[in-house]
Amino acid sequence: MTDALVDEPEYPSPNIRDCRRLQGPNRYGPTPGAVVTVVVVDDDARRAVDHWPYAARRLTQALGWERTEFVARHSIGDATCYLSAPTDGLMTATAVAEMAWVESEAYIGQREVPDAAPMLRAQYAEECARHPHVRELAAGALTRGLAFSIDDEAVSVGSGRGVRTWPHGDAPPSASVAWNDVSDVPLIMVTGSNGKTTTTRLVAAMWRAAGATTGWSCSDGVFVESDVEKRTLGVGDYTGPGGARLVMRDADVQVGVLETARGGMLRRGLGTTTAQVAVITNISADHFGEYGVHTLEDLAEVKAIVTRALGPAARLVLNADDPTLVALGERLSAVHAVPIVWFSMNADTELVADGIEAYGDGAVLHDGHLMLCREGVWGDAGRVHEMPVTADGAARHNVENALAAALTASCAGVSLSAVHVALRRFGAAVHDNAGRLERYAFGGITAFVDYAHNPEGIRALCATAASVVAARRGLVLGNAGDRDDEQLRALARAAWSVATFDRVVVKEMVSLLRGRPEGELPTLLVDELRRCGAADDRVTVSPSEFDAVRALLAWARDGDVLVLPTHAERGRVTAYLEQLRTDGWRAGEALPET
């Protein structure tokens, strides 16, 4: 997980909660910079936030930074203060952000503090010496419309087969770069609340069906795959800029598909400055209370960071059935003139027609077929019931993901025939879409394994399971502790709203407590299930995710359907299911030891 923050340093003010570099386009602007998050508990702190841009401007002027932009944004209980910065001064920018806050607190409190400008000038000179020519390389890439990326180890221009990468200290002057040999491959960014990984994998499969060596980053890792081989560049959650850079810096890659999650965008910004297509699958309540995100509109704004990498000839793909995205699309069209095209489960959706009229592209579900419009011409991408990823059409959320992926891939240049081939193949093997609606049928039971982690994801998963004939239904339920109580209760309500479960096993996940005491989260979920009408004898608690799955398997009998959202021990769970299938285990028999 290369995109996680290191241990927090000591800050010069106890009211600084967090300070970080933004190495690419971000929530506050299209250029790199730094942002400091501060605790705001009284009027003095609010006035200090308002004063921060003035203090930051004084310090950046002392450094000779021109055209610096400043944003001070109030939130609930905290505030974020951002300044743009040159690419060779991002560490110095974090110090500027912090010292500007110290000066602002002192100004409001009518106290004197030492002038930080001399220290900052020395720090910036040292940083420039470590990163020679980085600023001019960034400018050279920008003027040529090429991707630029930077991290703690290297700097690169271009992407995939056209990339050039240098370790810090070895970067050449822009004038000595053979810019005619630098180029970009098509880059696609995939974001949203649910369906990101499935959509990323589908788009990558469509490009492979078109014959391209495709690199993609997702919550499972980073991969480069062609018709003859598949390489793994990293394993784990690579949905931040670190995963994007691994794809972009691989010289075999002809197309890059980048799953782009909220956390990475907020912590570090985007990993690329250019992209040809971006898609936002949907917006649903999740991760509220983090980084100043408290509403669906806030979350949509964060997801829309991907638009900062789109040029005028690019496309933004949006879900016309999502009201929050419809509102976002209206704002983006009015303010930023972003070229937007739409997909919908309803063939008569006006927004899809509007997008086709303006830009020629769109996708809808019509009479059970996925219909795809490219440059004003409609084509049939296949019958939904013949697409394995949709579970015979029962997985409505994966029908939406197929629409999103087909339109995204088409906008990026994939042919209708390649889209059709990929949709007919993808999902036929149980691990094609690992961790996402993996369906196991053996021993008299059917089990669905999925990463569903928020109310909408759980609702979609349980609705799919409810469409399968079952003698009884069982559910494993749990989540990480970094959601607030209401989001966790909503998880239980969502599951119970679409299916009646004969047994629910609530799991504790010690590795994902994230500040909560052990036992608190299961207690909360059990309480909400009981409020929903679950009888006491239907709900049990297990000390781990794997124990919860074993408990449900031990309970199961012929004809039962089990719903297994997995987060902490997915590999162990799927390996155990494979073991049971291989060993010929049947429901009602004793479970083998692990």
PDB file of C-alpha atoms in Angstrom, residues 396-506:
ATOM      1  CA  ARG A 396     -28.132  -4.880 -11.607  1.00  0.00           C
ATOM      2  CA  HIS A 397     -25.149  -3.000 -10.198  1.00  0.00           C
ATOM      3  CA  ASN A 398     -22.863  -4.905 -12.565  1.00  0.00           C
ATOM      4  CA  VAL A 399     -25.135  -4.051 -15.473  1.00  0.00           C
ATOM      5  CA  GLU A 400     -24.436  -0.418 -14.542  1.00  0.00           C
ATOM      6  CA  ASN A 401     -20.714  -1.180 -14.313  1.00  0.00           C
ATOM      7  CA  ALA A 402     -20.820  -2.804 -17.759  1.00  0.00           C
ATOM      8  CA  LEU A 403     -22.514   0.307 -19.184  1.00  0.00           C
ATOM      9  CA  ALA A 404     -19.901   2.557 -17.546  1.00  0.00           C
ATOM     10  CA  ALA A 405     -17.007   0.438 -18.794  1.00  0.00           C
ATOM     11  CA  ALA A 406     -18.352   0.078 -22.334  1.00  0.00           C
ATOM     12  CA  LEU A 407     -18.883   3.809 -22.773  1.00  0.00           C
ATOM     13  CA  THR A 408     -15.535   4.655 -21.167  1.00  0.00           C
ATOM     14  CA  ALA A 409     -13.607   2.210 -23.317  1.00  0.00           C
ATOM     15  CA  SER A 410     -15.456   3.344 -26.446  1.00  0.00           C
ATOM     16  CA  CYS A 411     -14.634   6.997 -25.766  1.00  0.00           C
ATOM     17  CA  ALA A 412     -10.978   6.015 -25.392  1.00  0.00           C
ATOM     18  CA  GLY A 413     -10.970   4.289 -28.797  1.00  0.00           C
ATOM     19  CA  VAL A 414     -11.955   0.638 -28.234  1.00  0.00           C
ATOM     20  CA  SER A 415     -14.064  -0.814 -31.051  1.00  0.00           C
ATOM     21  CA  LEU A 416     -17.601  -2.094 -30.552  1.00  0.00           C
ATOM     22  CA  SER A 417     -16.496  -5.632 -31.448  1.00  0.00           C
ATOM     23  CA  ALA A 418     -13.773  -5.621 -28.765  1.00  0.00           C
ATOM     24  CA  VAL A 419     -16.254  -4.318 -26.179  1.00  0.00           C
ATOM     25  CA  HIS A 420     -18.672  -7.096 -27.157  1.00  0.00           C
ATOM     26  CA  VAL A 421     -15.992  -9.814 -26.931  1.00  0.00           C
ATOM     27  CA  ALA A 422     -14.826  -8.663 -23.492  1.00  0.00           C
ATOM     28  CA  LEU A 423     -18.355  -8.520 -22.080  1.00  0.00           C
ATOM     29  CA  ARG A 424     -19.053 -12.061 -23.320  1.00  0.00           C
ATOM     30  CA  ARG A 425     -15.890 -13.372 -21.618  1.00  0.00           C
ATOM     31  CA  PHE A 426     -15.286 -11.377 -18.462  1.00  0.00           C
ATOM     32  CA  GLY A 427     -16.595 -13.049 -15.314  1.00  0.00           C
ATOM     33  CA  ALA A 428     -16.867 -16.547 -16.775  1.00  0.00           C
ATOM     34  CA  ALA A 429     -14.002 -17.659 -14.511  1.00  0.00           C
ATOM     35  CA  VAL A 430     -14.634 -17.214 -10.791  1.00  0.00           C
ATOM     36  CA  HIS A 431     -11.508 -15.104 -10.236  1.00  0.00           C
ATOM     37  CA  ASP A 432     -11.852 -12.810 -13.282  1.00  0.00           C
ATOM     38  CA  ASN A 433     -13.249 -10.207 -10.907  1.00  0.00           C
ATOM     39  CA  ALA A 434     -11.580 -11.302  -7.674  1.00  0.00           C
ATOM     40  CA  GLY A 435     -13.429 -10.182  -4.568  1.00  0.00           C
ATOM     41  CA  ARG A 436     -16.319  -8.709  -6.555  1.00  0.00           C
ATOM     42  CA  LEU A 437     -19.425 -10.867  -6.810  1.00  0.00           C
ATOM     43  CA  GLU A 438     -17.443 -14.104  -6.950  1.00  0.00           C
ATOM     44  CA  ARG A 439     -20.039 -16.869  -7.085  1.00  0.00           C
ATOM     45  CA  TYR A 440     -19.294 -20.299  -5.628  1.00  0.00           C
ATOM     46  CA  ALA A 441     -21.759 -23.162  -6.136  1.00  0.00           C
ATOM     47  CA  PHE A 442     -20.779 -26.443  -4.504  1.00  0.00           C
ATOM     48  CA  GLY A 443     -21.863 -28.848  -1.803  1.00  0.00           C
ATOM     49  CA  GLY A 444     -25.496 -27.831  -2.129  1.00  0.00           C
ATOM     50  CA  ILE A 445     -24.906 -24.144  -1.355  1.00  0.00           C
ATOM     51  CA  THR A 446     -24.369 -20.944  -3.308  1.00  0.00           C
ATOM     52  CA  ALA A 447     -21.991 -18.361  -1.832  1.00  0.00           C
ATOM     53  CA  PHE A 448     -21.351 -14.795  -3.022  1.00  0.00           C
ATOM     54  CA  VAL A 449     -18.025 -13.209  -2.034  1.00  0.00           C
ATOM     55  CA  ASP A 450     -17.804  -9.451  -2.495  1.00  0.00           C
ATOM     56  CA  TYR A 451     -15.927  -6.423  -1.180  1.00  0.00           C
ATOM     57  CA  ALA A 452     -19.176  -4.500  -0.557  1.00  0.00           C
ATOM     58  CA  HIS A 453     -18.247  -1.969   2.123  1.00  0.00           C
ATOM     59  CA  ASN A 454     -20.916   0.735   2.215  1.00  0.00           C
ATOM     60  CA  PRO A 455     -24.733   0.753   2.343  1.00  0.00           C
ATOM     61  CA  GLU A 456     -25.266   0.935  -1.421  1.00  0.00           C
ATOM     62  CA  GLY A 457     -22.715  -1.804  -2.047  1.00  0.00           C
ATOM     63  CA  ILE A 458     -24.311  -4.076   0.561  1.00  0.00           C
ATOM     64  CA  ARG A 459     -27.783  -3.343  -0.807  1.00  0.00           C
ATOM     65  CA  ALA A 460     -26.701  -4.291  -4.350  1.00  0.00           C
ATOM     66  CA  LEU A 461     -24.988  -7.464  -3.172  1.00  0.00           C
ATOM     67  CA  CYS A 462     -27.937  -8.602  -1.051  1.00  0.00           C
ATOM     68  CA  ALA A 463     -30.388  -7.779  -3.840  1.00  0.00           C
ATOM     69  CA  THR A 464     -28.390  -9.991  -6.219  1.00  0.00           C
ATOM     70  CA  ALA A 465     -28.399 -12.834  -3.685  1.00  0.00           C
ATOM     71  CA  ALA A 466     -32.137 -12.333  -3.088  1.00  0.00           C
ATOM     72  CA  SER A 467     -32.794 -13.002  -6.784  1.00  0.00           C
ATOM     73  CA  VAL A 468     -31.453 -16.554  -6.414  1.00  0.00           C
ATOM     74  CA  VAL A 469     -33.899 -19.231  -5.228  1.00  0.00           C
ATOM     75  CA  ALA A 470     -32.877 -20.324  -1.734  1.00  0.00           C
ATOM     76  CA  ALA A 471     -34.061 -22.577   1.072  1.00  0.00           C
ATOM     77  CA  ARG A 472     -32.541 -20.138   3.569  1.00  0.00           C
ATOM     78  CA  ARG A 473     -30.255 -17.125   3.383  1.00  0.00           C
ATOM     79  CA  GLY A 474     -27.274 -16.247   5.565  1.00  0.00           C
ATOM     80  CA  LEU A 475     -25.161 -13.092   5.788  1.00  0.00           C
ATOM     81  CA  VAL A 476     -21.811 -12.068   7.238  1.00  0.00           C
ATOM     82  CA  LEU A 477     -21.882  -8.383   8.194  1.00  0.00           C
ATOM     83  CA  GLY A 478     -19.223  -5.959   9.357  1.00  0.00           C
ATOM     84  CA  ASN A 479     -17.089  -3.003   8.354  1.00  0.00           C
ATOM     85  CA  ALA A 480     -14.027  -0.964   9.212  1.00  0.00           C
ATOM     86  CA  GLY A 481     -14.263   1.360  12.191  1.00  0.00           C
ATOM     87  CA  ASP A 482     -13.559   4.601  10.321  1.00  0.00           C
ATOM     88  CA  ARG A 483     -17.231   5.132   9.461  1.00  0.00           C
ATOM     89  CA  ASP A 484     -19.443   7.077  11.819  1.00  0.00           C
ATOM     90  CA  ASP A 485     -22.213   5.346  13.757  1.00  0.00           C
ATOM     91  CA  GLU A 486     -24.959   6.380  11.347  1.00  0.00           C
ATOM     92  CA  GLN A 487     -23.104   4.993   8.321  1.00  0.00           C
ATOM     93  CA  LEU A 488     -22.600   1.701  10.154  1.00  0.00           C
ATOM     94  CA  ARG A 489     -26.256   1.502  11.148  1.00  0.00           C
ATOM     95  CA  ALA A 490     -27.196   2.291   7.538  1.00  0.00           C
ATOM     96  CA  LEU A 491     -25.138  -0.746   6.495  1.00  0.00           C
ATOM     97  CA  ALA A 492     -27.346  -3.035   8.585  1.00  0.00           C
ATOM     98  CA  ARG A 493     -30.533  -1.357   7.356  1.00  0.00           C
ATOM     99  CA  ALA A 494     -29.442  -1.677   3.724  1.00  0.00           C
ATOM    100  CA  ALA A 495     -28.830  -5.408   4.048  1.00  0.00           C
ATOM    101  CA  TRP A 496     -32.144  -6.049   5.793  1.00  0.00           C
ATOM    102  CA  SER A 497     -34.129  -3.857   3.399  1.00  0.00           C
ATOM    103  CA  VAL A 498     -33.744  -6.136   0.363  1.00  0.00           C
ATOM    104  CA  ALA A 499     -33.669  -9.640   1.853  1.00  0.00           C
ATOM    105  CA  THR A 500     -34.816 -11.514   4.938  1.00  0.00           C
ATOM    106  CA  PHE A 501     -31.897 -13.448   6.410  1.00  0.00           C
ATOM    107  CA  ASP A 502     -32.336 -16.557   8.470  1.00  0.00           C
ATOM    108  CA  ARG A 503     -28.905 -16.085  10.031  1.00  0.00           C
ATOM    109  CA  VAL A 504     -26.600 -13.066  10.304  1.00  0.00           C
ATOM    110  CA  VAL A 505     -23.081 -13.444  11.684  1.00  0.00           C
ATOM    111  CA  VAL A 506     -21.612 -10.081  12.688  1.00  0.00           C
TER     112      VAL A 506
END
